[in-house]
CSV table of C-alpha atoms in Angstrom, one decimal:
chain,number,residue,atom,x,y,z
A,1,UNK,CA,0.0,0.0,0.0
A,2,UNK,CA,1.5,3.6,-0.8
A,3,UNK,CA,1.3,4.7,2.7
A,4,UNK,CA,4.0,1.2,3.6
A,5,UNK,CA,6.6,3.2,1.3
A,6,UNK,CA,9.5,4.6,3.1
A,7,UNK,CA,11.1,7.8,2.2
A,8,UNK,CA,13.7,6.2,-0.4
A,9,UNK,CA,11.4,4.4,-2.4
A,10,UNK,CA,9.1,7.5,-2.3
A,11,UNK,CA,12.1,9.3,-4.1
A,12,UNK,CA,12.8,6.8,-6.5
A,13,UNK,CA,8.9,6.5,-7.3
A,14,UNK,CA,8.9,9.9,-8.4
A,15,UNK,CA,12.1,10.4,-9.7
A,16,UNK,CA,11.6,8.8,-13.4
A,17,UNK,CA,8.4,11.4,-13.8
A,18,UNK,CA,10.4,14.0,-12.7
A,19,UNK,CA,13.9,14.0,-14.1
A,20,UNK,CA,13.6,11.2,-16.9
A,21,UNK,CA,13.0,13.6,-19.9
A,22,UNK,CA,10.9,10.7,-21.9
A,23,UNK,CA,8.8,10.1,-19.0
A,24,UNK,CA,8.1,14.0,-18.5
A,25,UNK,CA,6.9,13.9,-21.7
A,26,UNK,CA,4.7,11.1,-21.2
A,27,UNK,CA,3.2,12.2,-17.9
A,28,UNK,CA,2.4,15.6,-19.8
A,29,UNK,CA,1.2,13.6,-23.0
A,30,UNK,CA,-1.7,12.5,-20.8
A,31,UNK,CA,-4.4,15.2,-20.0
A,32,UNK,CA,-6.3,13.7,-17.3
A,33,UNK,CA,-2.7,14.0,-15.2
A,34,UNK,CA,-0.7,16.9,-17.0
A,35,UNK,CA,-2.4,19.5,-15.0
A,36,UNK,CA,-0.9,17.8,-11.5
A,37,UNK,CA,2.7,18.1,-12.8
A,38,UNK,CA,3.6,20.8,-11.0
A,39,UNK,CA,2.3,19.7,-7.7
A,40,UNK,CA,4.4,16.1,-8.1
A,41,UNK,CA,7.6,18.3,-9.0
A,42,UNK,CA,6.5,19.8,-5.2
A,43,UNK,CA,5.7,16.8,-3.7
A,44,UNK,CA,9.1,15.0,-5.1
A,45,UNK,CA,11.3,17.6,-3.6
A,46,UNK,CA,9.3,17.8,-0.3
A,47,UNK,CA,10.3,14.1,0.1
A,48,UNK,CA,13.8,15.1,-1.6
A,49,UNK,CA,14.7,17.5,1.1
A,50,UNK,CA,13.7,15.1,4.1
A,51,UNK,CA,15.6,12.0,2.8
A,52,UNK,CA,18.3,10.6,5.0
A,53,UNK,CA,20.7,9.9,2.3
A,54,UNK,CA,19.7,13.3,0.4
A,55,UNK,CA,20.7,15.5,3.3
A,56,UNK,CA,24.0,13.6,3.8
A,57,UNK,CA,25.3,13.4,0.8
A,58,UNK,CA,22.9,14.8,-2.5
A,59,UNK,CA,22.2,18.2,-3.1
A,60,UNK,CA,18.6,19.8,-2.0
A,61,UNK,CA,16.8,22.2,-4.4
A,62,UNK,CA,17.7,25.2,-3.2
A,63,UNK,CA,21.3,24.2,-3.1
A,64,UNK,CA,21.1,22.7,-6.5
A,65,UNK,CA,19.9,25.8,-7.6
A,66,UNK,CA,22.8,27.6,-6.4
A,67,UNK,CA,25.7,24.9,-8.3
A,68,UNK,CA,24.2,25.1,-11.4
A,69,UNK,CA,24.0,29.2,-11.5
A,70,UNK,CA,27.6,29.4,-9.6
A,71,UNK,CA,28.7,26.5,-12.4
A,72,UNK,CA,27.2,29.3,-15.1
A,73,UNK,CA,28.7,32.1,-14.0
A,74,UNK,CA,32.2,30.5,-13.8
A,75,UNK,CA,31.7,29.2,-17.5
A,76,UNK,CA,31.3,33.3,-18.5
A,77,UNK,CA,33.6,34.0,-15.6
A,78,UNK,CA,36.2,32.4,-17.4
A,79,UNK,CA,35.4,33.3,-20.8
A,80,UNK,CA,35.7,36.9,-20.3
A,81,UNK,CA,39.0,36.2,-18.3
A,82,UNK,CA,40.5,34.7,-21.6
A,83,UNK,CA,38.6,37.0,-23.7
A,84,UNK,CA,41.0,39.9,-22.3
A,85,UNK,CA,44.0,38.5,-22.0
A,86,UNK,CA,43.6,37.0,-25.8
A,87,UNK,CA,43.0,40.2,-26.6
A,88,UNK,CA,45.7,42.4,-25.1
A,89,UNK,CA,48.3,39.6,-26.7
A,90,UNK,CA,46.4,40.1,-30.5
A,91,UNK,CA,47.1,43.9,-29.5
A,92,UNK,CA,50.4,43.2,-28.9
A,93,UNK,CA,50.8,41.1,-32.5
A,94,UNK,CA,49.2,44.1,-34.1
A,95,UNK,CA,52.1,46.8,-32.6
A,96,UNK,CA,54.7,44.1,-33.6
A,97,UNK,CA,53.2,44.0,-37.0
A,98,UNK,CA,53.5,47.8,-37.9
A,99,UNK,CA,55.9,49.2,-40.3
A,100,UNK,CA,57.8,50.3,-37.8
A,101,UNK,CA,56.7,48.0,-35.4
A,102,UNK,CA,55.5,49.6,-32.1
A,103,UNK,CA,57.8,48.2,-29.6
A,104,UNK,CA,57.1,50.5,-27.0
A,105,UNK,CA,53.4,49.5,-26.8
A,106,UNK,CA,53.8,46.1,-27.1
A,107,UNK,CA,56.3,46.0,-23.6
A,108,UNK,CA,52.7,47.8,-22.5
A,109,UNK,CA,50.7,45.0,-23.2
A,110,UNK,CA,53.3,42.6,-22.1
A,111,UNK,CA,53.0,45.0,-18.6
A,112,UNK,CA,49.8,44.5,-17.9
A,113,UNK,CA,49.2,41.8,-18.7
A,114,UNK,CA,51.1,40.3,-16.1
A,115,UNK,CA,49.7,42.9,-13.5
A,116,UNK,CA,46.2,40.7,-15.0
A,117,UNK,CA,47.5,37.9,-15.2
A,118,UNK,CA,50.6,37.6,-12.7
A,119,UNK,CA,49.9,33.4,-13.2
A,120,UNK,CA,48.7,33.3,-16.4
A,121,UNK,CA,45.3,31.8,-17.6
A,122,UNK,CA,45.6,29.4,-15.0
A,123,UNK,CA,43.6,31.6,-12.9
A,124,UNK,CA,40.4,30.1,-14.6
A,125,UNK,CA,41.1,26.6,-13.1
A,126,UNK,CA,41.3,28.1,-9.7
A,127,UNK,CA,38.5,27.9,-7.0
A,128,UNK,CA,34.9,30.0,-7.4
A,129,UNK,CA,36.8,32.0,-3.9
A,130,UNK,CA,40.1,32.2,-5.7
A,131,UNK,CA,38.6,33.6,-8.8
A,132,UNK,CA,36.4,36.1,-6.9
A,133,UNK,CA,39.6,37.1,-4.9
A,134,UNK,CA,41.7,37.8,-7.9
A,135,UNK,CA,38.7,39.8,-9.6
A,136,UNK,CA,38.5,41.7,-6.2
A,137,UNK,CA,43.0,42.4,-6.8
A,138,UNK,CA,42.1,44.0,-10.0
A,139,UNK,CA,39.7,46.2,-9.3
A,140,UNK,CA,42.1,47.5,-6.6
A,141,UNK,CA,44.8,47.5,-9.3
A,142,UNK,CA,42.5,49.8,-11.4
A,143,UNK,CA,41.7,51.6,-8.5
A,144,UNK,CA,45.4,52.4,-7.7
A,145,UNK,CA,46.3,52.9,-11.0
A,146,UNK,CA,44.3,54.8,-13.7
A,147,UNK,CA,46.8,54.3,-16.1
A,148,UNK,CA,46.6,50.6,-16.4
A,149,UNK,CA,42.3,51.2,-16.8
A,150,UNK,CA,43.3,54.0,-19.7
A,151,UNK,CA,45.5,51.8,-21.6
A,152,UNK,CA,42.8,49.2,-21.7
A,153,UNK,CA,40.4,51.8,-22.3
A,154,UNK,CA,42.3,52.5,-25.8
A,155,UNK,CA,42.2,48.4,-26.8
A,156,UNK,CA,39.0,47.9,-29.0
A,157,UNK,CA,37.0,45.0,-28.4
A,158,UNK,CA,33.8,43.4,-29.5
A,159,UNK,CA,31.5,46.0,-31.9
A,160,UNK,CA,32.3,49.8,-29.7
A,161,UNK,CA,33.4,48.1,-26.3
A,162,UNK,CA,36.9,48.5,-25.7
A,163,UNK,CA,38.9,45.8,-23.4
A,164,UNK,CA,38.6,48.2,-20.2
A,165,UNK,CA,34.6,47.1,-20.7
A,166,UNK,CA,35.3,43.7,-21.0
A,167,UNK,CA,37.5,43.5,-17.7
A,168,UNK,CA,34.6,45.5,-15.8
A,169,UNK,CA,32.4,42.3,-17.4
A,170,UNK,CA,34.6,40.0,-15.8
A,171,UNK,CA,35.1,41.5,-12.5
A,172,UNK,CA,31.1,41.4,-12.5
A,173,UNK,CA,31.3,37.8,-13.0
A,174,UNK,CA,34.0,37.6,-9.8
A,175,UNK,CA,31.6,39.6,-7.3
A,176,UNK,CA,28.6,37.6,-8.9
A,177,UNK,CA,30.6,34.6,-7.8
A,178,UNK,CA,31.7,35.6,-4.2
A,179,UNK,CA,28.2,36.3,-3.5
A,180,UNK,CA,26.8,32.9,-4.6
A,181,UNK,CA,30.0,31.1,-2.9
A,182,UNK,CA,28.6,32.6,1.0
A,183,UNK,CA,24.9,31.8,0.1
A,184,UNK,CA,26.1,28.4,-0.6
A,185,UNK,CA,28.5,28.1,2.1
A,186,UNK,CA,25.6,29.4,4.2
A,187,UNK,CA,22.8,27.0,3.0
A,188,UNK,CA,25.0,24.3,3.4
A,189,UNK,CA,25.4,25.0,7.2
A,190,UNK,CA,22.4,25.6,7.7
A,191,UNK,CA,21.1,22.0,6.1
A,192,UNK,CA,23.8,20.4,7.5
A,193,UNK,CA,23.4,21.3,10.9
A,194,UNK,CA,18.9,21.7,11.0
A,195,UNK,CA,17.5,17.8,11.1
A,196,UNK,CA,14.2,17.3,9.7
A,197,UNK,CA,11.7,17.5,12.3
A,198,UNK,CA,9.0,14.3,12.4
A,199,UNK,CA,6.8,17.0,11.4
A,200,UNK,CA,8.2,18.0,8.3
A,201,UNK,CA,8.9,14.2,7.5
A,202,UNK,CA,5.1,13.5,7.9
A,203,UNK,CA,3.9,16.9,6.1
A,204,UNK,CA,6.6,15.6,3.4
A,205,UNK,CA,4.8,12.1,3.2
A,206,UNK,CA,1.6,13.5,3.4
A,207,UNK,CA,2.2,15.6,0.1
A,208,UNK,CA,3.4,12.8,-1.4
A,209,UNK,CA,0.4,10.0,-0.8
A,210,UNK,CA,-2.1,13.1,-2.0
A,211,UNK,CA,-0.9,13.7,-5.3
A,212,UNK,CA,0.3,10.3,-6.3
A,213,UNK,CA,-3.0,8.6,-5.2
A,214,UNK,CA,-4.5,11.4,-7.1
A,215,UNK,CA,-2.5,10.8,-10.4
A,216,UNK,CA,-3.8,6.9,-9.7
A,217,UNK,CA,-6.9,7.9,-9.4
A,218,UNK,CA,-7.3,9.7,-12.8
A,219,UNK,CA,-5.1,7.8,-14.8
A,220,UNK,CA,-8.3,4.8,-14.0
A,221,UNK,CA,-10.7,7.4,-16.1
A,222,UNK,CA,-7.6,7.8,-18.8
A,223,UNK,CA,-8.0,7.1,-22.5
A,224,UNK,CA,-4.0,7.2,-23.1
A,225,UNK,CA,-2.7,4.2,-24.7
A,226,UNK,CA,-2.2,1.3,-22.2
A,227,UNK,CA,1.4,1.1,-22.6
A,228,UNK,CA,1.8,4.9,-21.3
A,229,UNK,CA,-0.5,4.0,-18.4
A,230,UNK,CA,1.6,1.1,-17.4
A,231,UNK,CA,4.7,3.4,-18.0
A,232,UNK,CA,3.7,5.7,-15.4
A,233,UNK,CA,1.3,3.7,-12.7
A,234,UNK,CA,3.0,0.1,-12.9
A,235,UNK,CA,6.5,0.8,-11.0
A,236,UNK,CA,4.3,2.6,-8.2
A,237,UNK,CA,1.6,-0.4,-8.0
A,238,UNK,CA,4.7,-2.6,-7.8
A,239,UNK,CA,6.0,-1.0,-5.2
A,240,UNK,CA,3.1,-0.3,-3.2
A,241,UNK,CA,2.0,-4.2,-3.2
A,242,UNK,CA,5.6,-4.8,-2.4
A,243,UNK,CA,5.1,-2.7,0.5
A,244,UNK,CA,2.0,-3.8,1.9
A,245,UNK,CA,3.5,-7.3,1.8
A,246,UNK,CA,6.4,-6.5,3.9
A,247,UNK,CA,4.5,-4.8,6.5
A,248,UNK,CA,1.9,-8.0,6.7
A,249,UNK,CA,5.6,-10.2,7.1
A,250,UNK,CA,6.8,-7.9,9.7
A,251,UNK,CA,3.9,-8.2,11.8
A,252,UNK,CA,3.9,-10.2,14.8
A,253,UNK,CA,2.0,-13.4,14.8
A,254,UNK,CA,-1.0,-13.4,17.6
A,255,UNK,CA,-0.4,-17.0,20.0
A,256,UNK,CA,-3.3,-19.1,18.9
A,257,UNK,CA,-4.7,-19.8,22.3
A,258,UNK,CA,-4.0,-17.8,25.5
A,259,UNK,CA,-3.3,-19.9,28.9
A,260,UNK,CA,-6.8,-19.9,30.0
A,261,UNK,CA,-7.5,-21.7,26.7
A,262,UNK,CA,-9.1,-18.8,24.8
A,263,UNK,CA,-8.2,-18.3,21.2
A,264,UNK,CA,-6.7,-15.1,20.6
A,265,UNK,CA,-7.6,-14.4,17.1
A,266,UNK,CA,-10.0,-11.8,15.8
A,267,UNK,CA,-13.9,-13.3,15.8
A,268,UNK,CA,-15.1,-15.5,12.9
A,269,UNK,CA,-17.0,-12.4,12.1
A,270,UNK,CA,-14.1,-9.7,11.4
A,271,UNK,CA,-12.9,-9.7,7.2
A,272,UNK,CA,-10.6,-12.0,6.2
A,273,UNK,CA,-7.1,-10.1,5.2
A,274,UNK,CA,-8.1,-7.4,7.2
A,275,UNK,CA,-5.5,-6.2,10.0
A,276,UNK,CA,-7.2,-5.3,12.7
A,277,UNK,CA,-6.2,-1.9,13.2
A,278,UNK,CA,-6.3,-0.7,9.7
A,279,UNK,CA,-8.5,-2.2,7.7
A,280,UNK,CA,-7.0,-1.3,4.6
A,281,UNK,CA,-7.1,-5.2,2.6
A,282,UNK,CA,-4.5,-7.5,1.7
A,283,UNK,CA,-1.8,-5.2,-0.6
A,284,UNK,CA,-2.3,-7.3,-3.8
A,285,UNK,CA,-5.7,-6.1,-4.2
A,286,UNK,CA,-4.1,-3.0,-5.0
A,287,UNK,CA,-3.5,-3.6,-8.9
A,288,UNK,CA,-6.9,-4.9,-9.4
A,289,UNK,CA,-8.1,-1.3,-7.6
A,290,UNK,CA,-5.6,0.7,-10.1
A,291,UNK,CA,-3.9,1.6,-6.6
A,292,UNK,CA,-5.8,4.3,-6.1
A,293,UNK,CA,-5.7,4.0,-2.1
């Protein structure tokens, strides 16, 4: 029965309809279900976040979120970083290449760029901190000396920027990635160090028995081929029956007869496969119900 899943199989339910791109199709392919989507994405993330295994080790939402825009700024980060020192070397190739070559401001670009790049390119296979930190030396640089910011200022770029506008780009992308390196380090602490309550692990739960029960439910009044039903319902009915059979094993057996010689079953009147405290039928009637319950 759904409500015998644990929290990992919960996960692992959901996961195909959520990050399987052919089964997202599929699940949105079906209209009696493709208006819940949004609310299993919610439900998947709710039982996501209060995972054991998830909060040691695998990322939450939230800090997903932050990787993959920290990962996106470094990719531009880094672009920009080559983008001017590739171009104060072309300027350099350019002085050299004038009839008389220009010797005096080519030893300019060879200058700064090592004030730039004191380590070469290598700075774009440092950390996300080291990257922000060297940004944060060059803005100081430009800061302390205007002369370095006017000689880029007379490099021409991309279209009517100029190099100096491409380094103020890339120093963007350096503060950009200080500030998501503390809200990470941040969330991480905070995740790290906040257990999930039994509240928010039965809230989580909760969420999840509504909505999947609910997709059940409709795809039984579906027209959608058979094969994309069984796609989408038959892992969870498999589990679920899977489930409820391990929680009828686990149960301790009642003694037949007490000592005074009374039996100590349920009365010949009580349903058959019926605990007694639940009432909810034997599990493999699930698939012949659609596992709606």
């Amino acid at each position: 029965m759904l409500k015998h899943l644990n929290i990992d199989e919960m996960v692992a339910l959901l996961s195909p309809w959520v990050e399987d791109p052919e089964q997202r199709r599929l699940f949105l392919a079906i209209p009696e279900i493709a208006a819940l989507y949004p609310r299993v994405v919610e439900a998947h993330e709710a039982v996501l976040a209060v995972q054991p295994s998830s909060r040691g080790g695998r990322m939450s939402p939230k800090l997903r979120a932050i990787f993959d825009e920290t990962s996106e700024v470094d990719r531009r980060h880094d672009h920009l970083a080559r983008a001017v020192s590739y171009g104060i070397d072309a300027h350099r190739e350019l002085c050299l290449a004038e009839a008389p070559s220009d010797a005096a401001r080519a030893a300019q670009c060879d200058a700064v760029q090592k004030q730039l790049f004191p380590g070469g390119l290598s700075i774009v296979n440092a950390s996300m901190l080291a990257e922000a930190g060297n940004t944060t030396r060059i803005a100081r640089l430009l800061e302390d000396e205007p002369a370095v910011g006017n000689f880029l200022r007379s490099i021409p770029a991309h279209g009517k920027a100029s190099q100096l506008d491409v380094v103020k780009r890339w120093l963007a992308k350096g503060r950009e990635l200080q500030t998501l390196e503390r809200a990470r380090a941040e969330l991480e602490a905070a995740e790290t160090t906040a257990p999930a309550s039994k509240t928010t692990i039965q809230a989580a739960r909760s969420q999840w028995f509504k909505i999947v029960a609910l997709v059940l439910s409709n795809l039984e009044l579906s027209r959608a081929p058979a094969r994309d039903i069984e796609i989408i319902r038959g892992p969870v009915l498999r589990a679920s029956s899977r489930a409820g059979k391990r929680y009828a094993n686990s149960k301790p057996q009642a003694p037949q007869e007490d000592d005074a010689g009374i039996p100590a079953t349920e009365p010949s009147g009580a349903p058959q496969g019926e605990p007694g405290e639940g009432a909810h039928g034997d599990a493999s009637a699930l698939v012949s119900r659609g596992g709606t319950r």
